PDB file of C-alpha atoms in Angstrom:
ATOM      1  CA  MET J   1       0.000   0.000   0.000  1.00  0.00           C
ATOM      2  CA  ARG J   2       1.353   3.420  -0.945  1.00  0.00           C
ATOM      3  CA  PRO J   3       2.164   5.819   1.933  1.00  0.00           C
ATOM      4  CA  ASP J   4      -0.504   8.220   0.608  1.00  0.00           C
ATOM      5  CA  ALA J   5      -3.112   5.495   0.040  1.00  0.00           C
ATOM      6  CA  GLU J   6      -5.146   6.752   3.012  1.00  0.00           C
ATOM      7  CA  LEU J   7      -5.272  10.526   3.212  1.00  0.00           C
ATOM      8  CA  PRO J   8      -7.049  12.307   6.101  1.00  0.00           C
ATOM      9  CA  PHE J   9      -8.235  15.838   5.366  1.00  0.00           C
ATOM     10  CA  PHE J  10     -10.917  18.429   6.126  1.00  0.00           C
ATOM     11  CA  PHE J  11     -13.307  19.894   3.576  1.00  0.00           C
ATOM     12  CA  GLY J  12     -16.553  21.832   3.184  1.00  0.00           C
ATOM     13  CA  PRO J  13     -17.295  25.575   3.091  1.00  0.00           C
ATOM     14  CA  ASP J  14     -15.961  26.094   6.624  1.00  0.00           C
ATOM     15  CA  GLY J  15     -13.410  23.266   6.518  1.00  0.00           C
ATOM     16  CA  GLY J  16     -15.284  21.464   9.278  1.00  0.00           C
ATOM     17  CA  LEU J  17     -16.007  18.089   7.673  1.00  0.00           C
ATOM     18  CA  PHE J  18     -13.490  15.281   8.167  1.00  0.00           C
ATOM     19  CA  GLY J  19     -12.747  12.843   5.372  1.00  0.00           C
ATOM     20  CA  MET J  20     -10.480   9.868   4.758  1.00  0.00           C
ATOM     21  CA  TYR J  21      -9.616   9.364   1.098  1.00  0.00           C
ATOM     22  CA  HIS J  22      -8.542   5.908  -0.057  1.00  0.00           C
ATOM     23  CA  ALA J  23      -6.629   6.232  -3.304  1.00  0.00           C
ATOM     24  CA  PRO J  24      -6.368   3.279  -5.713  1.00  0.00           C
ATOM     25  CA  ASP J  25      -3.051   2.255  -7.243  1.00  0.00           C
ATOM     26  CA  VAL J  26      -4.392   2.849 -10.756  1.00  0.00           C
ATOM     27  CA  PRO J  27      -6.389   5.754 -12.229  1.00  0.00           C
ATOM     28  CA  ALA J  28      -9.943   5.387 -10.990  1.00  0.00           C
ATOM     29  CA  ARG J  29     -12.902   5.119 -13.348  1.00  0.00           C
ATOM     30  CA  ARG J  30     -15.490   5.161 -10.539  1.00  0.00           C
ATOM     31  CA  ALA J  31     -15.623   6.173  -6.908  1.00  0.00           C
ATOM     32  CA  VAL J  32     -17.488   5.047  -3.791  1.00  0.00           C
ATOM     33  CA  LEU J  33     -18.790   7.388  -1.113  1.00  0.00           C
ATOM     34  CA  MET J  34     -19.261   5.638   2.222  1.00  0.00           C
ATOM     35  CA  CYS J  35     -22.163   7.138   4.186  1.00  0.00           C
ATOM     36  CA  ALA J  36     -21.776   6.355   7.869  1.00  0.00           C
ATOM     37  CA  PRO J  37     -24.613   5.447  10.233  1.00  0.00           C
ATOM     38  CA  LEU J  38     -25.213   7.458  13.400  1.00  0.00           C
ATOM     39  CA  GLY J  39     -24.704   6.876  17.111  1.00  0.00           C
ATOM     40  CA  GLN J  40     -23.483   3.511  18.321  1.00  0.00           C
ATOM     41  CA  ASP J  41     -23.869   2.036  14.837  1.00  0.00           C
ATOM     42  CA  LEU J  42     -21.203   4.473  13.626  1.00  0.00           C
ATOM     43  CA  ILE J  43     -18.754   3.280  16.292  1.00  0.00           C
ATOM     44  CA  ARG J  44     -19.539  -0.387  15.738  1.00  0.00           C
ATOM     45  CA  CYS J  45     -19.189  -0.117  11.938  1.00  0.00           C
ATOM     46  CA  HIS J  46     -15.923   1.841  11.911  1.00  0.00           C
ATOM     47  CA  ARG J  47     -13.743  -1.215  11.354  1.00  0.00           C
ATOM     48  CA  ILE J  48     -15.833  -2.780   8.593  1.00  0.00           C
ATOM     49  CA  TYR J  49     -16.072   0.567   6.782  1.00  0.00           C
ATOM     50  CA  ARG J  50     -12.280   0.796   6.767  1.00  0.00           C
ATOM     51  CA  GLN J  51     -11.907  -2.829   5.660  1.00  0.00           C
ATOM     52  CA  LEU J  52     -14.413  -2.321   2.856  1.00  0.00           C
ATOM     53  CA  ALA J  53     -12.752   0.922   1.745  1.00  0.00           C
ATOM     54  CA  GLN J  54      -9.364  -0.812   1.534  1.00  0.00           C
ATOM     55  CA  THR J  55     -10.874  -3.705  -0.409  1.00  0.00           C
ATOM     56  CA  LEU J  56     -12.544  -1.406  -2.929  1.00  0.00           C
ATOM     57  CA  ALA J  57      -9.427   0.746  -3.342  1.00  0.00           C
ATOM     58  CA  GLY J  58      -7.601  -2.492  -4.101  1.00  0.00           C
ATOM     59  CA  GLN J  59     -10.078  -3.055  -6.935  1.00  0.00           C
ATOM     60  CA  GLY J  60      -9.173   0.303  -8.474  1.00  0.00           C
ATOM     61  CA  LEU J  61     -11.981   2.391  -6.980  1.00  0.00           C
ATOM     62  CA  ALA J  62     -11.447   5.744  -5.291  1.00  0.00           C
ATOM     63  CA  VAL J  63     -13.162   5.723  -1.893  1.00  0.00           C
ATOM     64  CA  LEU J  64     -14.105   8.441   0.566  1.00  0.00           C
ATOM     65  CA  ARG J  65     -15.174   7.874   4.155  1.00  0.00           C
ATOM     66  CA  PHE J  66     -16.372  10.997   5.943  1.00  0.00           C
ATOM     67  CA  ASP J  67     -18.079  12.267   9.095  1.00  0.00           C
ATOM     68  CA  TYR J  68     -21.205  14.416   9.096  1.00  0.00           C
ATOM     69  CA  HIS J  69     -21.279  17.636  11.093  1.00  0.00           C
ATOM     70  CA  GLY J  70     -21.424  16.760  14.803  1.00  0.00           C
ATOM     71  CA  THR J  71     -20.128  13.209  14.315  1.00  0.00           C
ATOM     72  CA  GLY J  72     -16.738  11.530  14.402  1.00  0.00           C
ATOM     73  CA  ASP J  73     -13.865  13.943  13.790  1.00  0.00           C
ATOM     74  CA  SER J  74     -15.950  16.636  12.103  1.00  0.00           C
ATOM     75  CA  ALA J  75     -16.748  19.940  13.790  1.00  0.00           C
ATOM     76  CA  GLY J  76     -19.860  20.327  15.921  1.00  0.00           C
ATOM     77  CA  GLU J  77     -21.329  18.809  19.065  1.00  0.00           C
ATOM     78  CA  THR J  78     -23.106  15.445  19.057  1.00  0.00           C
ATOM     79  CA  ALA J  79     -26.341  17.024  20.261  1.00  0.00           C
ATOM     80  CA  THR J  80     -26.403  19.262  17.165  1.00  0.00           C
ATOM     81  CA  VAL J  81     -26.547  16.419  14.631  1.00  0.00           C
ATOM     82  CA  ASP J  82     -29.314  17.241  12.164  1.00  0.00           C
ATOM     83  CA  TRP J  83     -30.818  14.920   9.540  1.00  0.00           C
ATOM     84  CA  GLU J  84     -31.078  17.563   6.826  1.00  0.00           C
ATOM     85  CA  ARG J  85     -27.476  18.623   7.500  1.00  0.00           C
ATOM     86  CA  CYS J  86     -26.352  14.977   7.162  1.00  0.00           C
ATOM     87  CA  VAL J  87     -27.983  14.804   3.735  1.00  0.00           C
ATOM     88  CA  ALA J  88     -26.451  18.134   2.708  1.00  0.00           C
ATOM     89  CA  ASP J  89     -23.015  17.026   3.965  1.00  0.00           C
ATOM     90  CA  THR J  90     -23.345  13.898   1.818  1.00  0.00           C
ATOM     91  CA  VAL J  91     -23.955  16.028  -1.270  1.00  0.00           C
ATOM     92  CA  LEU J  92     -20.835  18.050  -0.421  1.00  0.00           C
ATOM     93  CA  ALA J  93     -18.817  14.868   0.127  1.00  0.00           C
ATOM     94  CA  ALA J  94     -19.880  13.492  -3.266  1.00  0.00           C
ATOM     95  CA  ALA J  95     -18.638  16.669  -4.963  1.00  0.00           C
ATOM     96  CA  GLU J  96     -15.382  16.513  -3.005  1.00  0.00           C
ATOM     97  CA  LEU J  97     -14.867  12.888  -4.030  1.00  0.00           C
ATOM     98  CA  ARG J  98     -15.435  13.684  -7.696  1.00  0.00           C
ATOM     99  CA  ALA J  99     -12.899  16.505  -7.537  1.00  0.00           C
ATOM    100  CA  ARG J 100     -10.257  14.395  -5.799  1.00  0.00           C
ATOM    101  CA  ALA J 101     -10.724  11.247  -7.877  1.00  0.00           C
ATOM    102  CA  GLY J 102     -11.272  12.969 -11.219  1.00  0.00           C
ATOM    103  CA  VAL J 103     -14.350  10.853 -11.969  1.00  0.00           C
ATOM    104  CA  GLU J 104     -18.035  11.546 -12.450  1.00  0.00           C
ATOM    105  CA  ARG J 105     -19.551   8.168 -11.543  1.00  0.00           C
ATOM    106  CA  VAL J 106     -20.011   7.834  -7.791  1.00  0.00           C
ATOM    107  CA  VAL J 107     -21.658   4.893  -6.034  1.00  0.00           C
ATOM    108  CA  ALA J 108     -22.947   5.346  -2.476  1.00  0.00           C
ATOM    109  CA  PHE J 109     -22.663   2.740   0.256  1.00  0.00           C
ATOM    110  CA  GLY J 110     -24.318   2.991   3.652  1.00  0.00           C
ATOM    111  CA  ALA J 111     -25.349   0.840   6.621  1.00  0.00           C
ATOM    112  CA  ARG J 112     -28.509   1.450   8.691  1.00  0.00           C
ATOM    113  CA  LEU J 113     -29.098   5.248   8.812  1.00  0.00           C
ATOM    114  CA  GLY J 114     -26.107   5.631   6.504  1.00  0.00           C
ATOM    115  CA  GLY J 115     -28.079   3.685   3.917  1.00  0.00           C
ATOM    116  CA  SER J 116     -31.087   5.906   4.541  1.00  0.00           C
ATOM    117  CA  ILE J 117     -28.949   9.014   4.023  1.00  0.00           C
ATOM    118  CA  ALA J 118     -27.525   7.556   0.808  1.00  0.00           C
ATOM    119  CA  MET J 119     -31.043   6.959  -0.524  1.00  0.00           C
ATOM    120  CA  CYS J 120     -32.329  10.382   0.558  1.00  0.00           C
ATOM    121  CA  SER J 121     -29.386  12.216  -1.008  1.00  0.00           C
ATOM    122  CA  ALA J 122     -29.074  10.082  -4.157  1.00  0.00           C
ATOM    123  CA  GLU J 123     -30.686  12.498  -6.594  1.00  0.00           C
ATOM    124  CA  ARG J 124     -29.011  15.657  -5.272  1.00  0.00           C
ATOM    125  CA  ALA J 125     -25.623  13.942  -4.997  1.00  0.00           C
ATOM    126  CA  GLY J 126     -25.900  12.394  -8.461  1.00  0.00           C
ATOM    127  CA  PHE J 127     -25.150   8.833  -7.403  1.00  0.00           C
ATOM    128  CA  VAL J 128     -25.214   6.283 -10.211  1.00  0.00           C
ATOM    129  CA  GLU J 129     -26.104   3.532  -7.716  1.00  0.00           C
ATOM    130  CA  ALA J 130     -26.686   3.011  -4.004  1.00  0.00           C
ATOM    131  CA  ILE J 131     -25.684  -0.116  -2.098  1.00  0.00           C
ATOM    132  CA  VAL J 132     -27.436  -0.084   1.264  1.00  0.00           C
ATOM    133  CA  TRP J 133     -27.075  -2.490   4.165  1.00  0.00           C
ATOM    134  CA  ASP J 134     -30.192  -2.866   6.352  1.00  0.00           C
ATOM    135  CA  PRO J 135     -31.298   0.724   5.720  1.00  0.00           C
ATOM    136  CA  VAL J 136     -33.857   2.321   8.030  1.00  0.00           C
ATOM    137  CA  LEU J 137     -36.864   3.106   5.848  1.00  0.00           C
ATOM    138  CA  GLU J 138     -39.452   4.137   8.445  1.00  0.00           C
ATOM    139  CA  GLY J 139     -38.073   6.025  11.400  1.00  0.00           C
ATOM    140  CA  SER J 140     -40.831   5.572  13.984  1.00  0.00           C
ATOM    141  CA  GLY J 141     -39.946   1.928  14.591  1.00  0.00           C
ATOM    142  CA  TYR J 142     -36.258   2.762  14.707  1.00  0.00           C
ATOM    143  CA  VAL J 143     -36.836   5.453  17.343  1.00  0.00           C
ATOM    144  CA  ALA J 144     -38.996   3.064  19.397  1.00  0.00           C
ATOM    145  CA  ALA J 145     -36.236   0.425  19.283  1.00  0.00           C
ATOM    146  CA  LEU J 146     -33.604   2.944  20.420  1.00  0.00           C
ATOM    147  CA  ASP J 147     -35.860   4.130  23.253  1.00  0.00           C
ATOM    148  CA  ALA J 148     -36.383   0.540  24.397  1.00  0.00           C
ATOM    149  CA  MET J 149     -32.655  -0.182  24.306  1.00  0.00           C
ATOM    150  CA  GLN J 150     -31.925   3.043  26.188  1.00  0.00           C
ATOM    151  CA  ALA J 151     -34.448   2.125  28.901  1.00  0.00           C
ATOM    152  CA  ALA J 152     -32.921  -1.343  29.263  1.00  0.00           C
ATOM    153  CA  LEU J 153     -29.389   0.078  29.295  1.00  0.00           C
ATOM    154  CA  ARG J 154     -30.279   2.499  32.110  1.00  0.00           C
ATOM    155  CA  GLU J 155     -31.059  -0.442  34.405  1.00  0.00           C
ATOM    156  CA  ASP J 156     -28.407  -2.854  33.141  1.00  0.00           C
ATOM    157  CA  ALA J 157     -26.821  -4.364  36.254  1.00  0.00           C
ATOM    158  CA  GLY J 158     -23.985  -5.733  34.143  1.00  0.00           C
ATOM    159  CA  ARG J 159     -22.855  -2.207  33.298  1.00  0.00           C
ATOM    160  CA  PHE J 160     -23.946  -0.112  36.287  1.00  0.00           C
ATOM    161  CA  THR J 161     -23.876  -0.869  40.014  1.00  0.00           C
ATOM    162  CA  GLN J 162     -27.207   0.931  40.319  1.00  0.00           C
ATOM    163  CA  PRO J 163     -29.718   2.176  37.743  1.00  0.00           C
ATOM    164  CA  ARG J 164     -28.927   5.552  36.268  1.00  0.00           C
ATOM    165  CA  SER J 165     -31.517   8.249  36.848  1.00  0.00           C
ATOM    166  CA  HIS J 166     -33.911   9.248  34.092  1.00  0.00           C
ATOM    167  CA  ALA J 167     -32.449  12.755  34.216  1.00  0.00           C
ATOM    168  CA  ASP J 168     -28.934  11.439  33.507  1.00  0.00           C
ATOM    169  CA  VAL J 169     -29.931   9.811  30.233  1.00  0.00           C
ATOM    170  CA  ALA J 170     -33.055  11.743  29.208  1.00  0.00           C
ATOM    171  CA  ALA J 171     -31.354  13.274  26.166  1.00  0.00           C
ATOM    172  CA  GLN J 172     -29.254  10.251  25.180  1.00  0.00           C
ATOM    173  CA  TRP J 173     -29.423   7.242  22.942  1.00  0.00           C
ATOM    174  CA  LEU J 174     -26.937   4.573  24.008  1.00  0.00           C
ATOM    175  CA  GLY J 175     -24.343   7.027  25.270  1.00  0.00           C
ATOM    176  CA  PHE J 176     -24.774   9.685  22.576  1.00  0.00           C
ATOM    177  CA  ASP J 177     -26.361  13.055  23.304  1.00  0.00           C
ATOM    178  CA  THR J 178     -29.378  13.450  21.030  1.00  0.00           C
ATOM    179  CA  GLY J 179     -31.158  16.697  20.301  1.00  0.00           C
ATOM    180  CA  ASP J 180     -34.940  16.981  20.187  1.00  0.00           C
ATOM    181  CA  ARG J 181     -34.776  18.055  16.558  1.00  0.00           C
ATOM    182  CA  LEU J 182     -32.999  14.882  15.440  1.00  0.00           C
ATOM    183  CA  ARG J 183     -35.404  12.751  17.456  1.00  0.00           C
ATOM    184  CA  ARG J 184     -38.350  14.403  15.712  1.00  0.00           C
ATOM    185  CA  GLN J 185     -36.701  14.117  12.325  1.00  0.00           C
ATOM    186  CA  LEU J 186     -36.015  10.411  12.736  1.00  0.00           C
ATOM    187  CA  GLY J 187     -39.463   9.757  14.146  1.00  0.00           C
ATOM    188  CA  ALA J 188     -40.980  11.285  11.010  1.00  0.00           C
ATOM    189  CA  LEU J 189     -38.516   9.644   8.601  1.00  0.00           C
ATOM    190  CA  ALA J 190     -40.156   7.909   5.658  1.00  0.00           C
ATOM    191  CA  VAL J 191     -37.619   7.129   2.942  1.00  0.00           C
ATOM    192  CA  ARG J 192     -39.059   7.499  -0.527  1.00  0.00           C
ATOM    193  CA  PRO J 193     -38.594   4.861  -3.221  1.00  0.00           C
ATOM    194  CA  ALA J 194     -35.117   4.938  -4.708  1.00  0.00           C
ATOM    195  CA  THR J 195     -34.489   7.202  -7.687  1.00  0.00           C
ATOM    196  CA  VAL J 196     -31.295   5.367  -8.725  1.00  0.00           C
ATOM    197  CA  PRO J 197     -30.497   1.656  -9.077  1.00  0.00           C
ATOM    198  CA  THR J 198     -30.270   0.315  -5.538  1.00  0.00           C
ATOM    199  CA  MET J 199     -28.930  -2.915  -4.095  1.00  0.00           C
ATOM    200  CA  VAL J 200     -30.144  -3.837  -0.603  1.00  0.00           C
ATOM    201  CA  LEU J 201     -28.058  -6.124   1.576  1.00  0.00           C
ATOM    202  CA  ASP J 202     -30.558  -7.659   3.982  1.00  0.00           C
ATOM    203  CA  SER J 203     -29.092  -9.118   7.176  1.00  0.00           C
ATOM    204  CA  LEU J 204     -32.034  -8.334   9.452  1.00  0.00           C
ATOM    205  CA  GLY J 205     -32.999 -11.985   9.763  1.00  0.00           C
ATOM    206  CA  PRO J 206     -36.434 -13.622   9.882  1.00  0.00           C
ATOM    207  CA  SER J 207     -37.605 -11.539  12.848  1.00  0.00           C
ATOM    208  CA  GLU J 208     -37.831  -8.397  10.677  1.00  0.00           C
ATOM    209  CA  THR J 209     -39.179  -8.988   7.195  1.00  0.00           C
ATOM    210  CA  ILE J 210     -39.311  -6.033   4.800  1.00  0.00           C
ATOM    211  CA  ALA J 211     -40.795  -6.001   1.303  1.00  0.00           C
ATOM    212  CA  TRP J 212     -37.794  -4.253  -0.229  1.00  0.00           C
ATOM    213  CA  GLY J 213     -39.319  -4.157  -3.701  1.00  0.00           C
ATOM    214  CA  ARG J 214     -41.543  -1.242  -2.724  1.00  0.00           C
ATOM    215  CA  TRP J 215     -38.462   0.947  -2.267  1.00  0.00           C
ATOM    216  CA  ILE J 216     -36.042  -0.325  -4.898  1.00  0.00           C
ATOM    217  CA  ALA J 217     -38.149  -1.460  -7.891  1.00  0.00           C
ATOM    218  CA  PRO J 218     -37.856  -1.431 -10.848  1.00  0.00           C
ATOM    219  CA  HIS J 219     -34.082  -0.974 -11.064  1.00  0.00           C
ATOM    220  CA  GLY J 220     -32.951  -2.584  -7.819  1.00  0.00           C
ATOM    221  CA  LYS J 221     -32.322  -5.919  -6.160  1.00  0.00           C
ATOM    222  CA  ALA J 222     -32.199  -7.328  -2.649  1.00  0.00           C
ATOM    223  CA  THR J 223     -29.678  -9.893  -1.465  1.00  0.00           C
ATOM    224  CA  SER J 224     -29.891 -11.848   1.778  1.00  0.00           C
ATOM    225  CA  ILE J 225     -26.795 -11.788   3.979  1.00  0.00           C
ATOM    226  CA  VAL J 226     -26.138 -14.451   6.593  1.00  0.00           C
ATOM    227  CA  PRO J 227     -25.603 -14.536   9.458  1.00  0.00           C
ATOM    228  CA  SER J 228     -27.994 -11.819  10.600  1.00  0.00           C
ATOM    229  CA  THR J 229     -26.520  -8.637  12.104  1.00  0.00           C
ATOM    230  CA  PRO J 230     -27.215  -7.983  15.831  1.00  0.00           C
ATOM    231  CA  TRP J 231     -27.964  -4.277  15.460  1.00  0.00           C
ATOM    232  CA  ASN J 232     -30.343  -4.131  18.433  1.00  0.00           C
ATOM    233  CA  ASP J 233     -28.775  -6.740  20.717  1.00  0.00           C
ATOM    234  CA  LEU J 234     -27.908  -4.836  23.908  1.00  0.00           C
ATOM    235  CA  ARG J 235     -25.589  -7.631  25.037  1.00  0.00           C
ATOM    236  CA  ARG J 236     -23.345  -6.892  22.040  1.00  0.00           C
ATOM    237  CA  LEU J 237     -23.510  -3.105  22.200  1.00  0.00           C
ATOM    238  CA  GLU J 238     -19.745  -2.755  22.592  1.00  0.00           C
ATOM    239  CA  THR J 239     -18.963  -5.364  19.918  1.00  0.00           C
ATOM    240  CA  ALA J 240     -17.838  -4.292  16.464  1.00  0.00           C
ATOM    241  CA  ILE J 241     -20.139  -5.113  13.557  1.00  0.00           C
ATOM    242  CA  LEU J 242     -18.103  -7.274  11.186  1.00  0.00           C
ATOM    243  CA  SER J 243     -19.356  -9.134   8.121  1.00  0.00           C
ATOM    244  CA  GLN J 244     -17.118 -10.662   5.495  1.00  0.00           C
ATOM    245  CA  PRO J 245     -20.233 -11.569   3.444  1.00  0.00           C
ATOM    246  CA  VAL J 246     -21.124  -7.861   3.225  1.00  0.00           C
ATOM    247  CA  ILE J 247     -17.627  -6.951   2.028  1.00  0.00           C
ATOM    248  CA  GLN J 248     -17.767  -9.754  -0.543  1.00  0.00           C
ATOM    249  CA  ALA J 249     -21.231  -8.721  -1.721  1.00  0.00           C
ATOM    250  CA  VAL J 250     -20.287  -5.061  -2.206  1.00  0.00           C
ATOM    251  CA  ALA J 251     -16.983  -5.872  -3.877  1.00  0.00           C
ATOM    252  CA  GLY J 252     -18.680  -8.432  -6.126  1.00  0.00           C
ATOM    253  CA  ARG J 253     -21.426  -5.996  -7.144  1.00  0.00           C
ATOM    254  CA  LEU J 254     -18.904  -3.334  -8.114  1.00  0.00           C
ATOM    255  CA  ARG J 255     -16.908  -5.836 -10.147  1.00  0.00           C
ATOM    256  CA  GLU J 256     -20.088  -6.854 -11.985  1.00  0.00           C
ATOM    257  CA  THR J 257     -20.984  -3.284 -12.862  1.00  0.00           C
ATOM    258  CA  ALA J 258     -17.473  -2.066 -13.712  1.00  0.00           C
TER     259      ALA J 258
END
């Protein structure tokens, strides 16, 4: 790997967005923008995002990982994370990736809310395709699941010697400060059918069946990934999300459509 194969930098109008550019060893013909999830999913997916980026760069694709405002190494406080700003930051990141890679064709990849952001920004960002892993399509159920996990975490005897007070965690989801605006935005989230060809990687398992065709037809496809991913398993909250089948599926799809 070249010394400059992974380049950290800041971008955006105020220079406040953090990015990590993965340069291929050959001139790129396409690029992949990796849209991160939010909250604990972002932390748990960090390793697989890096592994996938390295794999795709090895296939000759230019790849950009980046953090939205208020997340990761970007400027802003966690409590200020805003859904509309995440979508706008994704559009900016797509333009930055095109400029750095010297290509026009950009594919988006995203897990959970990262997949939702990829789908919501697809038209504005000009993606030629979106590959989304267990995207959140209707936010009310997602918010309810986070609330239930937060309530269980507050009283988890395996983590705390005594239950934390409601006041201590009233504005948190699993350790992350969450503003009322983001909570309302996610509660009202209803992702519209995809406007670009979309591949769904479904690892939700039999307990959560989604008719993906409503969102991705007529130019999309859904692929089952096993084993299922324990997104909402509180016992594995501190465990990284790793999936070699996901890496293989994404890499294989991009080889097919080269």
